[in-house]
Amino acid sequence: DGGITQSPKYLFRKEGQNVTLSCEQNLNHDAMYWYRQDPGQGLRLIYYSQIVNDFQKGDIAEGYSVSREKKESFPLTVTSAQKNPTAFYLCASSPGLAGVNEQFFGPGTRLTVL
Amino acid sequence: GENVEQHPSTLSVQEGDSAVIKCTYSDSASNYFPWYKQELGKRPQLIIDIRSNVGEKKDQRIAVTLNKTAKHFSLHITETQPEDSAVYFCAACPAGFQKLVFGTGTRLLVSP
């Protein structure tokens, strides 16, 4: 299960606070992704990055922000503008090479807004 | 954009039976179709995948079939075991993109 890590495992936040979720990988992958998982809705893409210093919005980017200053790190900030942030957040990475699409997931962070 | 639908949402089988999960996709240019297994409280893990130039792929008790004309693909698990109980997700990768669009998942329960 090594290679991609997320911290913390559990996170509690008060309404109106921003919070940052960490994602680190040592697989030398170019591409990294953030998903949100809610019961019965599968995995929905928040943001993804195919290369350092570049990222694109996914399907549900509103209320979230990311940065990609280093190849191995892709932190996600959940801002107070996100109306329903309580969810399980998964980070993933993939080699990013054309034709190599498998994504490897981290263990996830469960965020609860109190 | 790509849209993936997955059925059924829940599936209960007896140990030793076969299980089939079906997905349809909307973008005919999608060219990569993985299946992930997620056990309770754990991360999704790839169990099998197929590319658009292949119609079927097998790995021991697991197989995936792809019908490009109808734009659907299926996961087949034979001789199911209790440890196969999990949530299974299908996904599709639109051509030219390095991202996946996931189905909503199927909760498989294998009873001893």
PDB file of C-alpha atoms in Angstrom, chain B residues 40-98:
ATOM      1  CA  LEU B  40     -14.971  -0.976   3.527  1.00  0.00           C
ATOM      2  CA  GLY B  41     -12.889   1.945   4.790  1.00  0.00           C
ATOM      3  CA  LYS B  42     -10.065   1.289   2.344  1.00  0.00           C
ATOM      4  CA  ARG B  43      -8.764   2.814  -0.859  1.00  0.00           C
ATOM      5  CA  PRO B  44      -9.959   1.710  -4.313  1.00  0.00           C
ATOM      6  CA  GLN B  45      -7.620  -0.776  -5.989  1.00  0.00           C
ATOM      7  CA  LEU B  46      -7.447  -1.710  -9.635  1.00  0.00           C
ATOM      8  CA  ILE B  47      -8.527  -5.297 -10.277  1.00  0.00           C
ATOM      9  CA  ILE B  48      -8.683  -5.416 -14.070  1.00  0.00           C
ATOM     10  CA  ASP B  49      -8.768  -3.056 -17.031  1.00  0.00           C
ATOM     11  CA  ILE B  50      -9.379  -3.234 -20.770  1.00  0.00           C
ATOM     12  CA  ARG B  51      -8.535  -1.027 -23.728  1.00  0.00           C
ATOM     13  CA  SER B  52     -10.746  -0.286 -26.685  1.00  0.00           C
ATOM     14  CA  ASN B  53      -8.765  -2.481 -29.067  1.00  0.00           C
ATOM     15  CA  VAL B  54      -9.617  -5.607 -27.027  1.00  0.00           C
ATOM     16  CA  GLY B  55     -13.004  -7.296 -26.607  1.00  0.00           C
ATOM     17  CA  GLU B  56     -12.339  -9.437 -23.549  1.00  0.00           C
ATOM     18  CA  LYS B  57      -9.709  -9.863 -20.862  1.00  0.00           C
ATOM     19  CA  LYS B  58      -9.449 -12.482 -18.126  1.00  0.00           C
ATOM     20  CA  ASP B  59      -7.478 -12.774 -14.909  1.00  0.00           C
ATOM     21  CA  GLN B  60      -8.239 -15.953 -12.965  1.00  0.00           C
ATOM     22  CA  ARG B  61     -11.841 -15.605 -11.687  1.00  0.00           C
ATOM     23  CA  ILE B  62     -12.308 -12.106 -13.074  1.00  0.00           C
ATOM     24  CA  ALA B  63     -13.092 -11.099 -16.633  1.00  0.00           C
ATOM     25  CA  VAL B  64     -14.097  -7.916 -18.384  1.00  0.00           C
ATOM     26  CA  THR B  65     -15.906  -7.661 -21.726  1.00  0.00           C
ATOM     27  CA  LEU B  66     -16.228  -4.589 -23.907  1.00  0.00           C
ATOM     28  CA  ASN B  67     -18.805  -3.900 -26.611  1.00  0.00           C
ATOM     29  CA  LYS B  68     -17.711  -0.705 -28.374  1.00  0.00           C
ATOM     30  CA  THR B  69     -20.703  -0.631 -30.690  1.00  0.00           C
ATOM     31  CA  ALA B  70     -23.166  -0.645 -27.820  1.00  0.00           C
ATOM     32  CA  LYS B  71     -20.818   1.362 -25.600  1.00  0.00           C
ATOM     33  CA  HIS B  72     -20.988  -0.943 -22.633  1.00  0.00           C
ATOM     34  CA  PHE B  73     -18.583  -3.071 -20.650  1.00  0.00           C
ATOM     35  CA  SER B  74     -19.096  -5.642 -17.939  1.00  0.00           C
ATOM     36  CA  LEU B  75     -17.249  -7.227 -15.031  1.00  0.00           C
ATOM     37  CA  HIS B  76     -17.714 -10.947 -14.522  1.00  0.00           C
ATOM     38  CA  ILE B  77     -16.673 -12.694 -11.316  1.00  0.00           C
ATOM     39  CA  THR B  78     -16.953 -16.491 -11.252  1.00  0.00           C
ATOM     40  CA  GLU B  79     -16.918 -18.793  -8.225  1.00  0.00           C
ATOM     41  CA  THR B  80     -17.503 -15.878  -5.879  1.00  0.00           C
ATOM     42  CA  GLN B  81     -16.042 -15.972  -2.387  1.00  0.00           C
ATOM     43  CA  PRO B  82     -16.944 -13.977   0.749  1.00  0.00           C
ATOM     44  CA  GLU B  83     -13.756 -11.939   0.345  1.00  0.00           C
ATOM     45  CA  ASP B  84     -15.120 -10.658  -2.970  1.00  0.00           C
ATOM     46  CA  SER B  85     -17.632  -8.631  -0.941  1.00  0.00           C
ATOM     47  CA  ALA B  86     -16.851  -4.967  -1.607  1.00  0.00           C
ATOM     48  CA  VAL B  87     -17.920  -1.987  -3.687  1.00  0.00           C
ATOM     49  CA  TYR B  88     -16.882  -2.201  -7.331  1.00  0.00           C
ATOM     50  CA  PHE B  89     -16.472   0.866  -9.546  1.00  0.00           C
ATOM     51  CA  CYS B  90     -16.183   1.000 -13.292  1.00  0.00           C
ATOM     52  CA  ALA B  91     -14.609   3.955 -15.074  1.00  0.00           C
ATOM     53  CA  ALA B  92     -13.914   5.277 -18.546  1.00  0.00           C
ATOM     54  CA  CYS B  93     -11.061   7.423 -19.821  1.00  0.00           C
ATOM     55  CA  PRO B  94     -11.968   9.846 -22.600  1.00  0.00           C
ATOM     56  CA  ALA B  95      -9.444   9.836 -25.426  1.00  0.00           C
ATOM     57  CA  GLY B  96      -6.887  12.589 -25.118  1.00  0.00           C
ATOM     58  CA  PHE B  97      -7.434  13.030 -21.393  1.00  0.00           C
ATOM     59  CA  GLN B  98      -5.482  11.625 -18.483  1.00  0.00           C
TER      60      GLN B  98
END
